[in-house]
Coordinates of C-alpha atoms in Angstrom, one line a residue:
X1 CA 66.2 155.2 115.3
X2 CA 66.8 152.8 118.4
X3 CA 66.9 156.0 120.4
X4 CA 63.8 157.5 119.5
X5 CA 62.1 154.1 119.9
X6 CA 63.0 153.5 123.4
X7 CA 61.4 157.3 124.6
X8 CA 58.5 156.0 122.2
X9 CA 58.0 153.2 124.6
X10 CA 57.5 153.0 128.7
X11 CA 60.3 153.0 131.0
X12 CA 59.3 149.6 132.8
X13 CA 59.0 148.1 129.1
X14 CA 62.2 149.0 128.1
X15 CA 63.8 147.6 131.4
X16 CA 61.8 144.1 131.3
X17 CA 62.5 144.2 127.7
X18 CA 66.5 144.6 128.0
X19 CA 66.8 142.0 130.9
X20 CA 64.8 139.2 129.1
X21 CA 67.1 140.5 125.5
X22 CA 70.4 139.6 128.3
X23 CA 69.0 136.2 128.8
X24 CA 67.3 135.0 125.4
X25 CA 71.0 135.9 124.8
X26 CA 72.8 133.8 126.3
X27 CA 70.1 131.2 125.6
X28 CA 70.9 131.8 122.0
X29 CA 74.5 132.0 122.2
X30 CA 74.8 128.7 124.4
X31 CA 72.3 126.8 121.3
X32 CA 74.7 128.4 118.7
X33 CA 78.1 127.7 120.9
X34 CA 77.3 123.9 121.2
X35 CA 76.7 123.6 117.0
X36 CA 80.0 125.3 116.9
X37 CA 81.8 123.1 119.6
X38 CA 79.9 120.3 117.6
X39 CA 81.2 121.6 113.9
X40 CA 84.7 121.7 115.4
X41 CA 85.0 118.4 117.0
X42 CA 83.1 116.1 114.5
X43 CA 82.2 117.6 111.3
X44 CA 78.7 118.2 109.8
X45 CA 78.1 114.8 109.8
X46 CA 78.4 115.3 113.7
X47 CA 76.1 118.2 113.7
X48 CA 73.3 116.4 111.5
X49 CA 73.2 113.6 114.1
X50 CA 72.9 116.0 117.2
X51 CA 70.4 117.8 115.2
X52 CA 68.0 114.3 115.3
X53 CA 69.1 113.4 118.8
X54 CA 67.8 117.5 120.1
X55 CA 65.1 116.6 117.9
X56 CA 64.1 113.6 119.5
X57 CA 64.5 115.6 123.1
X58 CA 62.6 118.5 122.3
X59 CA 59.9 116.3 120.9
X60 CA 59.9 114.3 124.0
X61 CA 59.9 117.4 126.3
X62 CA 56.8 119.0 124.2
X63 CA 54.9 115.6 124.7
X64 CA 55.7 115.3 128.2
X65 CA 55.3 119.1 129.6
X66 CA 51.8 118.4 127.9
X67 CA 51.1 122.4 127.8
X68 CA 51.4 122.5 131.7
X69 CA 54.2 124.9 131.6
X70 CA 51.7 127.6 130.4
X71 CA 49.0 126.7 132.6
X72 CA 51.3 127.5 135.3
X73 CA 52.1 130.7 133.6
X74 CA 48.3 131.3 133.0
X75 CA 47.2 130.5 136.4
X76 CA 50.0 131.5 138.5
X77 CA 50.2 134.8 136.5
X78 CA 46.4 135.7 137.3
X79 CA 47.5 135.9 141.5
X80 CA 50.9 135.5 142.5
X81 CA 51.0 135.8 145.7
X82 CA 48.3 133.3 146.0
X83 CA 48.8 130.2 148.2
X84 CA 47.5 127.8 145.3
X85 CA 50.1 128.4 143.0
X86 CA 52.2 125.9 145.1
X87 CA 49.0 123.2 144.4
X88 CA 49.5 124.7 140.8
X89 CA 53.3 123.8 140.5
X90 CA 52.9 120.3 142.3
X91 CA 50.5 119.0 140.0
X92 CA 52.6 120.4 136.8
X93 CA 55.6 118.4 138.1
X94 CA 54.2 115.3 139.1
X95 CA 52.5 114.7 135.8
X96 CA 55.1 116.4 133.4
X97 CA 57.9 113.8 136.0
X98 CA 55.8 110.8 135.0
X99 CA 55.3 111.3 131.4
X100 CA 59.0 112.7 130.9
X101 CA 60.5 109.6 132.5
X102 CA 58.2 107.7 130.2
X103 CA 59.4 109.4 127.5
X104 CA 63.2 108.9 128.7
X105 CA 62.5 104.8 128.7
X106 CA 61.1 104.9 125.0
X107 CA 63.9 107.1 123.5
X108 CA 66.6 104.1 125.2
X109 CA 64.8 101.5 124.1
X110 CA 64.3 102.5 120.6
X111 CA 68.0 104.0 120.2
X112 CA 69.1 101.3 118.0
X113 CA 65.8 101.6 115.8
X114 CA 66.3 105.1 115.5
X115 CA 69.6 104.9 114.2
X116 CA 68.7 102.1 111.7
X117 CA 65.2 104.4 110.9
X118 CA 67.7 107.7 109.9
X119 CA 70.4 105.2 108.4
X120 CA 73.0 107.3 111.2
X121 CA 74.5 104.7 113.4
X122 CA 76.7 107.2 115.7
X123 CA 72.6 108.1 117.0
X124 CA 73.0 105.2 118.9
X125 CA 75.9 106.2 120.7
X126 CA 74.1 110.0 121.4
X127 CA 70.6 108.8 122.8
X128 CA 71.4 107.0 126.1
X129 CA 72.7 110.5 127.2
X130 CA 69.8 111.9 125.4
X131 CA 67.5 109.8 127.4
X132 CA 68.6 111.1 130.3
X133 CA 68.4 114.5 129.4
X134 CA 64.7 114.3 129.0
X135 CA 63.9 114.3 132.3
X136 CA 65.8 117.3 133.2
X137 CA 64.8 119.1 130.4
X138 CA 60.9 118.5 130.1
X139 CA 60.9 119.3 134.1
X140 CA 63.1 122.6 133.9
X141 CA 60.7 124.6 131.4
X142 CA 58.1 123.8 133.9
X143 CA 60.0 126.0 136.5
X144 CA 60.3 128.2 133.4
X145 CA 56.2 128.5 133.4
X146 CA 56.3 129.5 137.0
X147 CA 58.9 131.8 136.6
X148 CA 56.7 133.7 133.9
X149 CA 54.1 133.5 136.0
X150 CA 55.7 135.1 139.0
X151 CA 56.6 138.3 136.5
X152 CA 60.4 137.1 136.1
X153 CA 60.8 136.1 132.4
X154 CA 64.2 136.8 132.2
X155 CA 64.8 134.0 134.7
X156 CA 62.3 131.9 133.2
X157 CA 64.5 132.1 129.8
X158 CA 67.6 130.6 131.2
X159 CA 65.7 127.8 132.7
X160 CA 65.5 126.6 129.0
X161 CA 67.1 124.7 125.9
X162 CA 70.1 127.6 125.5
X163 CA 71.4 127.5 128.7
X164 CA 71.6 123.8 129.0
X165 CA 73.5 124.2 126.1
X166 CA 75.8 126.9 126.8
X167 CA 76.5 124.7 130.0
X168 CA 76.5 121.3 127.7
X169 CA 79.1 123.7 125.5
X170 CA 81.8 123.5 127.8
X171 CA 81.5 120.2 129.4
X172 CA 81.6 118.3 125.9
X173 CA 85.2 120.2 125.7
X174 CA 86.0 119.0 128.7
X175 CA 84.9 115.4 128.1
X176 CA 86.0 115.7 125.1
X177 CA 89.7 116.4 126.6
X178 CA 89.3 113.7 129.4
X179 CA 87.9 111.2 127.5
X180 CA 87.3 111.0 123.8
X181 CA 85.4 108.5 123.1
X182 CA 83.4 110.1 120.2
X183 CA 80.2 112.0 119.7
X184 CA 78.4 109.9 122.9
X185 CA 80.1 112.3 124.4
X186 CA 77.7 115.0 123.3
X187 CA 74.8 113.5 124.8
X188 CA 76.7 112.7 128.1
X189 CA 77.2 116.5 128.5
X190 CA 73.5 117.7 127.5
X191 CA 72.2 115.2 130.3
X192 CA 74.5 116.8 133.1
X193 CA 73.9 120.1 131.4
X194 CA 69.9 119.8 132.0
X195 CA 70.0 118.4 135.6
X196 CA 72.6 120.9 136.6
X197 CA 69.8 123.5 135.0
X198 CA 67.3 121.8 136.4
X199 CA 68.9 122.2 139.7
X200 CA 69.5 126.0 140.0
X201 CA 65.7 126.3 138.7
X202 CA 64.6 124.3 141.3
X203 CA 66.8 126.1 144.0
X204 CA 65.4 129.7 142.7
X205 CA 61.6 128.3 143.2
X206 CA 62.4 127.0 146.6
X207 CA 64.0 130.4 147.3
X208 CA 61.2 132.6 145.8
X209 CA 58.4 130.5 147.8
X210 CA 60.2 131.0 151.1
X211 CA 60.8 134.7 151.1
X212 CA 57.3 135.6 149.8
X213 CA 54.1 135.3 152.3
X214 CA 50.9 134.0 149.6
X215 CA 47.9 134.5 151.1
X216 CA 44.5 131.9 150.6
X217 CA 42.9 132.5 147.1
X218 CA 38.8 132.7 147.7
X219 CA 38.6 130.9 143.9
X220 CA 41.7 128.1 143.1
X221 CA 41.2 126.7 139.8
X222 CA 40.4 122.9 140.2
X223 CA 42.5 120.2 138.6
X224 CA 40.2 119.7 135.8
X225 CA 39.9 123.6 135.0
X226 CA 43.8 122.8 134.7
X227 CA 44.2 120.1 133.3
X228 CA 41.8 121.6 130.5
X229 CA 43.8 124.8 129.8
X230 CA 47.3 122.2 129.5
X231 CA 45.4 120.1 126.8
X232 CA 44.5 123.8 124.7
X233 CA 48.2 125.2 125.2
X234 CA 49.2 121.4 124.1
X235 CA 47.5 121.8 121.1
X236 CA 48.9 125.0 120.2
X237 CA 52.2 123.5 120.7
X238 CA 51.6 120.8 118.1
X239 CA 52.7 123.5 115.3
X240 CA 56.1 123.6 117.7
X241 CA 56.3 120.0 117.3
X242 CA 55.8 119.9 113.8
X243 CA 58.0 123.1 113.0
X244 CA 61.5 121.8 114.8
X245 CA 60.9 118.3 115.7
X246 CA 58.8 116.5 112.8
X247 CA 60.7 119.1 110.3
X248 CA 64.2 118.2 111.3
X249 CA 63.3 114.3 112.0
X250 CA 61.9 114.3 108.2
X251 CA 64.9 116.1 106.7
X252 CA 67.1 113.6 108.3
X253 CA 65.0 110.9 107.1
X254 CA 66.3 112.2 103.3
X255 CA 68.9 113.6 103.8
X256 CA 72.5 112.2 104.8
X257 CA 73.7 113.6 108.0
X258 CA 76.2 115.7 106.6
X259 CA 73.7 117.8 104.5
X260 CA 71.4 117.7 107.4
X261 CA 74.4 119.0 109.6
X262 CA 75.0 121.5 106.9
X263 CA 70.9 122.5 106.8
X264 CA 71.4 123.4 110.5
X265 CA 73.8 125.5 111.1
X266 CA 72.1 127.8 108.3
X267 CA 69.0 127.5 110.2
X268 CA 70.6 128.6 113.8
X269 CA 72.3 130.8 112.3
X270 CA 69.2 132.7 110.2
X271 CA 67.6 132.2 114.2
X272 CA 69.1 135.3 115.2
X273 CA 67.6 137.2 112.8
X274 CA 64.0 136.4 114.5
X275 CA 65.8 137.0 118.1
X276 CA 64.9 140.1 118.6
X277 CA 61.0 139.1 118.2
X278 CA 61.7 136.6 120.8
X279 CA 62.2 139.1 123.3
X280 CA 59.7 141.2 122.6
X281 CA 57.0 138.0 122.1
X282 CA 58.3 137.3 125.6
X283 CA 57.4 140.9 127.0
X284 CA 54.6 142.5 125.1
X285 CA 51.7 139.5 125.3
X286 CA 50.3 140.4 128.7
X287 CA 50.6 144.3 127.6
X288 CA 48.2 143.3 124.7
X289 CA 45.8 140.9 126.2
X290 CA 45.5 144.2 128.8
X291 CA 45.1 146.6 126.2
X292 CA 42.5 144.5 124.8
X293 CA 40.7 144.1 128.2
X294 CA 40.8 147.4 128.4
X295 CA 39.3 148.4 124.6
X296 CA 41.9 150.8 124.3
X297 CA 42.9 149.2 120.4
X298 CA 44.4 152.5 119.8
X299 CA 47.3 151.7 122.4
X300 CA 47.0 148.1 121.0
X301 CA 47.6 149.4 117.8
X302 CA 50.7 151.7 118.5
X303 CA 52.7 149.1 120.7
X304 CA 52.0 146.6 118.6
X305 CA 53.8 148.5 115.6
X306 CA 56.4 150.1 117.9
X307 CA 57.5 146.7 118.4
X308 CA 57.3 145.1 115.1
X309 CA 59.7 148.8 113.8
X310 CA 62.2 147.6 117.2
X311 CA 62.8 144.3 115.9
X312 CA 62.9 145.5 112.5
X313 CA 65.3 148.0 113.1
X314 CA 67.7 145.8 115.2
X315 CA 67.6 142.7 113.3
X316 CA 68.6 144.6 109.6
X317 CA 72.0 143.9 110.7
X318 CA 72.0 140.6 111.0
X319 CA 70.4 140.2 108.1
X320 CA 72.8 142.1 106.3
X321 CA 75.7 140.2 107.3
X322 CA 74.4 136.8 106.3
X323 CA 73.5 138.0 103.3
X324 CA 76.6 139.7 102.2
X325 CA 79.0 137.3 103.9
X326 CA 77.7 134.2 104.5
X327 CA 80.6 132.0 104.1
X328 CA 82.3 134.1 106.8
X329 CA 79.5 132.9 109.5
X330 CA 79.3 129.8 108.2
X331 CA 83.2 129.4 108.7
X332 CA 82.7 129.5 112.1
X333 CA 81.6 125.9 112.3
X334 CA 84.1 124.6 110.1
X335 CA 85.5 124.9 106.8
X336 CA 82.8 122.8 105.6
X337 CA 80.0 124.3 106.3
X338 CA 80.4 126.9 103.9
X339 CA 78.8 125.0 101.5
X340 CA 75.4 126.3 103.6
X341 CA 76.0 129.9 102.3
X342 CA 73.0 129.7 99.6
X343 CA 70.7 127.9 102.2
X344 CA 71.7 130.8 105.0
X345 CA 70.5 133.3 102.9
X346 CA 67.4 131.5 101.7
X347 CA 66.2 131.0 105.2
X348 CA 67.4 134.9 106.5
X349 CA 65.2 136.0 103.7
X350 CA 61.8 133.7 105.3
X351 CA 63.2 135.3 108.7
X352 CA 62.9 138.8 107.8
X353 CA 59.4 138.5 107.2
X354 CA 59.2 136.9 110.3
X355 CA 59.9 139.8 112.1
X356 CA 58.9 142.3 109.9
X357 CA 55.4 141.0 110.4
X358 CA 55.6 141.5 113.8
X359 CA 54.1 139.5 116.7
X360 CA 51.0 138.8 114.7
X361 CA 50.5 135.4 116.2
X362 CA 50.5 136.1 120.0
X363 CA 48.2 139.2 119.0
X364 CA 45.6 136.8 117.4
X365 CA 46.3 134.6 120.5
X366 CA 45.5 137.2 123.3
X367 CA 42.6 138.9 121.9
X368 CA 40.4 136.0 121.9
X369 CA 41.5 134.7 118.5
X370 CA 43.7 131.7 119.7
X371 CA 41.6 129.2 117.7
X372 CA 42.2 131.2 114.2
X373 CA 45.7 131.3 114.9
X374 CA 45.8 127.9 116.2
X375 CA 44.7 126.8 112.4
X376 CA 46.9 128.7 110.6
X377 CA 50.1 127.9 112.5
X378 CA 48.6 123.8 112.0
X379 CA 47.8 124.2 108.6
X380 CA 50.9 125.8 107.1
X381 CA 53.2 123.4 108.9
X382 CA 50.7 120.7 107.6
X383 CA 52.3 122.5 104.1
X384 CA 56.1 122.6 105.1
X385 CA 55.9 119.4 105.6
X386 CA 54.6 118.5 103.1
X387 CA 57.5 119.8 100.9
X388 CA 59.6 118.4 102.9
X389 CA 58.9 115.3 100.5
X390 CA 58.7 117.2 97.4
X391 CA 61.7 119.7 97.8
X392 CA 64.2 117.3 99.7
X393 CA 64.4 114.4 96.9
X394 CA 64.6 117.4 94.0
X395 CA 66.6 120.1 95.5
X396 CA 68.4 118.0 98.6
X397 CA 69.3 120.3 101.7
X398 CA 68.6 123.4 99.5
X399 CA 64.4 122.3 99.5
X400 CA 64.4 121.7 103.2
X401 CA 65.7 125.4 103.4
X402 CA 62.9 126.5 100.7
X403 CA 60.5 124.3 102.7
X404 CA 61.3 125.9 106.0
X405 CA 61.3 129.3 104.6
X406 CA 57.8 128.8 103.1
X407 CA 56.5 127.5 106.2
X408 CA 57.6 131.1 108.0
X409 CA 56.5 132.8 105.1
X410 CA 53.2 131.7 105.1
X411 CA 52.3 131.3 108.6
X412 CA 53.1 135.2 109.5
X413 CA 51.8 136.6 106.0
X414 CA 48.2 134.9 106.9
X415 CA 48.1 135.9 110.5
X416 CA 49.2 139.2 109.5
X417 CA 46.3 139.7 106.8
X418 CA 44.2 138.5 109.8
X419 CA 45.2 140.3 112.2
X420 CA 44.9 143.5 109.9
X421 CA 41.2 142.2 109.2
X422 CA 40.0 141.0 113.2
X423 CA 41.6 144.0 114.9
X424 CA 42.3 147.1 112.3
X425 CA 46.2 147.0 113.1
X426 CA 48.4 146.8 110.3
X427 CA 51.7 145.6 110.9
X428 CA 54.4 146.6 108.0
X429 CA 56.2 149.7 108.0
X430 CA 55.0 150.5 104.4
X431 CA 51.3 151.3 103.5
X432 CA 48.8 148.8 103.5
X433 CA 48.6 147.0 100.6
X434 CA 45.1 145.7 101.0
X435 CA 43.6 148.5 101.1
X436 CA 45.6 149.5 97.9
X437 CA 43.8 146.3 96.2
X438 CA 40.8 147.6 97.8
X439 CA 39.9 144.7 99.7
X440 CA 36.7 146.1 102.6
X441 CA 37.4 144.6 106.4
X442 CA 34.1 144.8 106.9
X443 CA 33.1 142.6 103.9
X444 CA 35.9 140.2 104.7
X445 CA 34.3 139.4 107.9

């Protein structure tokens, strides 16, 4: 079946598609590496701490990137080889500097409230690393935007959150051996992790810029055309924030930190069941928002199906394993955390859909329905949540899986009903079932 597909699809699509699978996997193995490195040295207590504390930094970096990341990727992306992307980049990284090292001062000065707030006192001991982290982090996916933006999003993808912590992996283990001084540790290593990142981004940039000649763009966008298009991707992001950062920050608020620990590693590990849809939500985008240009929905239609039938076809296995043997995977982080097995295949369950469905959001998002699928990914977080409070004090860690899972659930059943209703493209490798019920587009609209 994988064979067929890749003659099915274009040559340069299949290339750009297996160098940005290489580095979304090493992204993902470095995120799942550190929660077993984590698992290992302090328990699931351990990992339900870290989980808040790379809450608290991915919430910060959201805040302060501010949506500038995919301005850079919009604007940049539309000429570059123009000489105003440097303009672009300088304004991205001044602003997203201050408000990240903003950010960094509030998360050390509220560390001890924190850790009182989630009842976790060895927070206290992660977040001064943490702090520094921010910085690094926040400025690192803003190289990531340019890098999308100069067509190299395999780059772009190591220039985020996995590979600082497939680097942050291996220093806490040698910390760890030089100097054990507990779980601070963790965030010691994610802040040299990030600026080391940060680093050999900024070094790349710096190298790209000097061996390309950009020539003077007739039409620059002005700082308040970008500023604008930051504040619309920053409002997209908000269904981010609420997804793994208020999510996360809420379960740990009920939950102790050793079922929170035990709640994530079921939820990384279910990830990799939606990885393959990373990749291909990394590639396919500009293809469609082309296709669209272009009123060729036909083509629209076929790629965006061959893609959803890739991801379905490569993630089956995956799915399989956790749901056959999930204790084995879970093992992997400890003895302990086998105690996740029901929660792992609760949430792999939520992620199928996910990818079966496709990549009905960015499809919605780059045909000019951005706003419709801005609501639905807002609203059915608004939902999650929401049960968050109801499922947590009934169920415990098993109701923030059902929570989670009925957040995914949700959010890609709508925006595939929509997408089937806006654009005539229906996404699941079975027959349409609302045309079976006999629902009309045309009335629907």
């Amino acid at each position: 079946m994988l064979k067929t597909l890749s003659h099915r699809l274009k040559g340069d699509l299949v290339l750009s598609l297996a160098r940005t699978f290489i580095a979304r996997g090493i992204a993902a193995l470095g995120g799942l590496l550190l929660l077993m490195v984590l698992g290992r040295l302090y328990g699931p207590a351990g990992v339900g701490v870290f989980a808040l504390a790379q809450s608290i930094y991915l919430g910060a970096g959201i805040l302060a990137r501010y949506g500038m990341n995919n301005s850079l990727m919009r604007y940049v992306g539309q000429d570059h080889q123009s000489a105003a992307i440097k303009t672009y980049l300088r304004w991205a990284l001044i602003k997203a500097g201050l408000l990240s090292l903003i950010a960094a001062l509030v998360v050390y000065l509220l560390r001890n409230g924190s850790s009182q707030l989630f009842d976790a006192p060895m927070l206290a001991e992660v977040l001064p690393g943490i702090a520094l982290t921010v910085p690094a982090f926040t400025l690192a996916f803003v190289l990531g935007g340019f890098m999308k933006g100069i067509r190299k999003p395999a780059t772009a993808c190591l220039l985020e959150n996995g590979s600082i912590s497939l680097v942050a992996s291996g220093l806490l283990l040698l910390l760890n051996a030089w100097s054990p001084i507990g779980i601070a540790n963790a965030g010691w290593a994610m802040a040299l992790a990030g600026w080391l990142v940060l680093g050999q981004g900024a070094w790349l940039v710096w190298r790209w810029l000097g061996r390309h000649e950009l020539h003077v763009e007739n039409d620059p966008a002005t700082p308040q055309e970008f500023a604008a298009s930051s504040h619309a991707f920053f409002i997209l992001s908000l269904a981010q924030f609420m997804q793994n950062v208020l999510g996360i920050l809420i379960a740990g608020w009920l939950l102790g930190s050793e079922d929170l620990g035990l709640f994530r590693s079921a939820e990384r590990l279910a990830f990799l069941i939606s990885f393959i849809l990373i990749v291909i939500n990394a590639v396919l985008p500009p293809r469609f928002a082309r296709l669209y240009r272009q009123e060729d929905l036909s083509g629209l239609n076929a790629l965006a199906r061959k893609g959803a039938l890739l991801g379905l076809a490569m993630a089956s296995p995956i799915l399989l394993v956790c749901l056959l043997v999930p204790h084995w995977l879970l093992g992997l982080f400890g003895p302990e955390f086998t105690h996740a097995a029901n929660m792992l295949r609760i949430i792999a369950v939520a992620q199928l859909v996910n990818v079966a469905t496709g990549s009905v959001g960015f499809l919605l998002n780059m045909t000019g329905h951005e706003k419709l699928m801005r609501n639905i990914a807002l609203s059915t977080n608004a939902v999650g949540l929401g049960m968050f409070f109801i499922l947590i004090p009934l169920m415990g860690a098993l109701g923030a899986a059902l929570a989670l899972s009925l957040v995914l659930v949700l959010q890609n059943l709508i925006a595939l009903v929509f997408v089937w209703l806006k654009l005539d493209i229906w996404m699941l490798p079975i027959p349409n079932i609302l045309k079976w019920i006999r629902i009309d587009r045309q009335e629907a609209l």
